[in-house]
XYZ file of C-alpha atoms in Angstrom:
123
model
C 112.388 75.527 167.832
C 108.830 76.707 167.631
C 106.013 73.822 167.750
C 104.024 73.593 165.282
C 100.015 73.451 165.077
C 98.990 70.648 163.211
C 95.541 70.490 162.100
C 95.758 67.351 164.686
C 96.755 69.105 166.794
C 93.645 71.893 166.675
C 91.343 69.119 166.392
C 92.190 67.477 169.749
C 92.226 70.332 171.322
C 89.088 71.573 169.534
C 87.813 68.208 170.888
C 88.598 69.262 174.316
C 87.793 72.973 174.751
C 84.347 72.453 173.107
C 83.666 69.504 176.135
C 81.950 70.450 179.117
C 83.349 67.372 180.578
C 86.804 65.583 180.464
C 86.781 63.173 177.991
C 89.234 59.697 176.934
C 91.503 59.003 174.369
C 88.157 57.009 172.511
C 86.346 59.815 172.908
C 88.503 62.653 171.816
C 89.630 60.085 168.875
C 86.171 60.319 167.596
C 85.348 64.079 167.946
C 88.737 65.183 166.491
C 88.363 62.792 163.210
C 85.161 64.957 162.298
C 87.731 67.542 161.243
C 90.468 65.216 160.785
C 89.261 61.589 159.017
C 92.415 60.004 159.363
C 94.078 61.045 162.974
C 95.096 58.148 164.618
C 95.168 57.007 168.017
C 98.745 57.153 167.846
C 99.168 60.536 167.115
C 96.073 61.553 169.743
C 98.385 59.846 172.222
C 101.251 62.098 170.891
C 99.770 64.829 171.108
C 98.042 64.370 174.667
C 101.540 63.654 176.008
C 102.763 67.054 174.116
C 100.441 69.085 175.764
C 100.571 67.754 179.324
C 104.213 68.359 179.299
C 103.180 72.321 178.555
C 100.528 72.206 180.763
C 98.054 73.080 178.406
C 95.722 69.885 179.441
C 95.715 67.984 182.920
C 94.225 64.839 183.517
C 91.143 63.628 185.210
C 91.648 60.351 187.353
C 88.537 58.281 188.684
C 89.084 55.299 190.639
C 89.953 52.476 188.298
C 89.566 54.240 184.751
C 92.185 55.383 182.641
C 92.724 58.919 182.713
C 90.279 61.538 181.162
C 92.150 65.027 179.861
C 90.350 68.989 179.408
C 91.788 71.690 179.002
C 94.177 73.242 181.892
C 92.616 76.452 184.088
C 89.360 75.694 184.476
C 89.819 76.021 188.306
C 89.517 73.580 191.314
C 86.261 71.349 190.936
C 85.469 67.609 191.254
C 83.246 65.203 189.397
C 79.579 63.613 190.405
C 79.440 60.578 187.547
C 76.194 58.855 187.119
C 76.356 54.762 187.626
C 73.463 53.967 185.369
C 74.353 56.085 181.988
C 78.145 57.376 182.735
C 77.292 60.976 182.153
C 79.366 63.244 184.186
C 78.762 66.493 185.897
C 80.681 69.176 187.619
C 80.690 69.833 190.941
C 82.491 73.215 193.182
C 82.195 74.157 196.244
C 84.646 71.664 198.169
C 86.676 74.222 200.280
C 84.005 74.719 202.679
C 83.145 71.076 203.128
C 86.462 69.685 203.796
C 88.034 73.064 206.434
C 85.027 71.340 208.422
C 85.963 67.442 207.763
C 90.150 68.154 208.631
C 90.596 67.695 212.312
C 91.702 70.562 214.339
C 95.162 71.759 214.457
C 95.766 69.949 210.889
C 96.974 71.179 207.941
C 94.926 70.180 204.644
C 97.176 70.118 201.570
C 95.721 68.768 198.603
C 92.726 66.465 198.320
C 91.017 64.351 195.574
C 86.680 64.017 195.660
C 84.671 62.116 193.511
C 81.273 61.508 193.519
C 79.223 58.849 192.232
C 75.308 57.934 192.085
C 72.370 57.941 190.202
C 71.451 61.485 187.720
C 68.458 63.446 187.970
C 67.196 61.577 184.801
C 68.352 57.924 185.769
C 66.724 58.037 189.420
């Protein structure tokens, strides 16, 4: 059976594309009921959980947080998130960084890097 696409549906994931930086459940909530007034954060759960499962979305962890989602192929990159005003920014470039920080003769497999600090504008 074919799944169908809910105008819920295409306003989280409206919510989410149009981000340049993962965002909650509060968050997406509030962007998706521009085009949708009465979504609920029910059915944004829902529908989160629907489109991990296809792998459509993947989640964002930080230390202690509850997970942020965006949208899935966006390629490898990590997260630099201001203390002082919680704006987040994206940061590449790991690969090089962490062949030199793995000890000789080891084999690096996966790895999770966030940063954390003050923002141009905050320091």
């Amino acid at each position: 059976m074919a799944e169908r696409n809910t105008r819920q549906k295409q306003a989280v994931l409206g919510a989410l594309k149009e981000s340049s930086t993962p965002l909650g459940v509060a968050d997406i909530l509030s962007i998706a009921r521009e085009a949708v007034p009465t979504l609920s954060q029910a059915t944004v759960y829902r529908i989160l959980n629907r489109l991990l499962k296809k792998r459509k979305i993947v989640t964002v962890q930080l230390p202690g947080e509850a997970p942020l989602y965006e949208p899935a192929g966006r390629g490898h990159h990590h997260f630099f998130r201001c203390r002082r005003c919680q704006s987040m920014y994206e940061v590449a470039g790991c690969d090089e960084l962490l062949g030199r920080l793995t000890p000789s003769n080891f084999t690096l497999e996966g790895h999770d890097l966030f940063l954390y600090g003050l923002c141009d504008s905050c320091n």
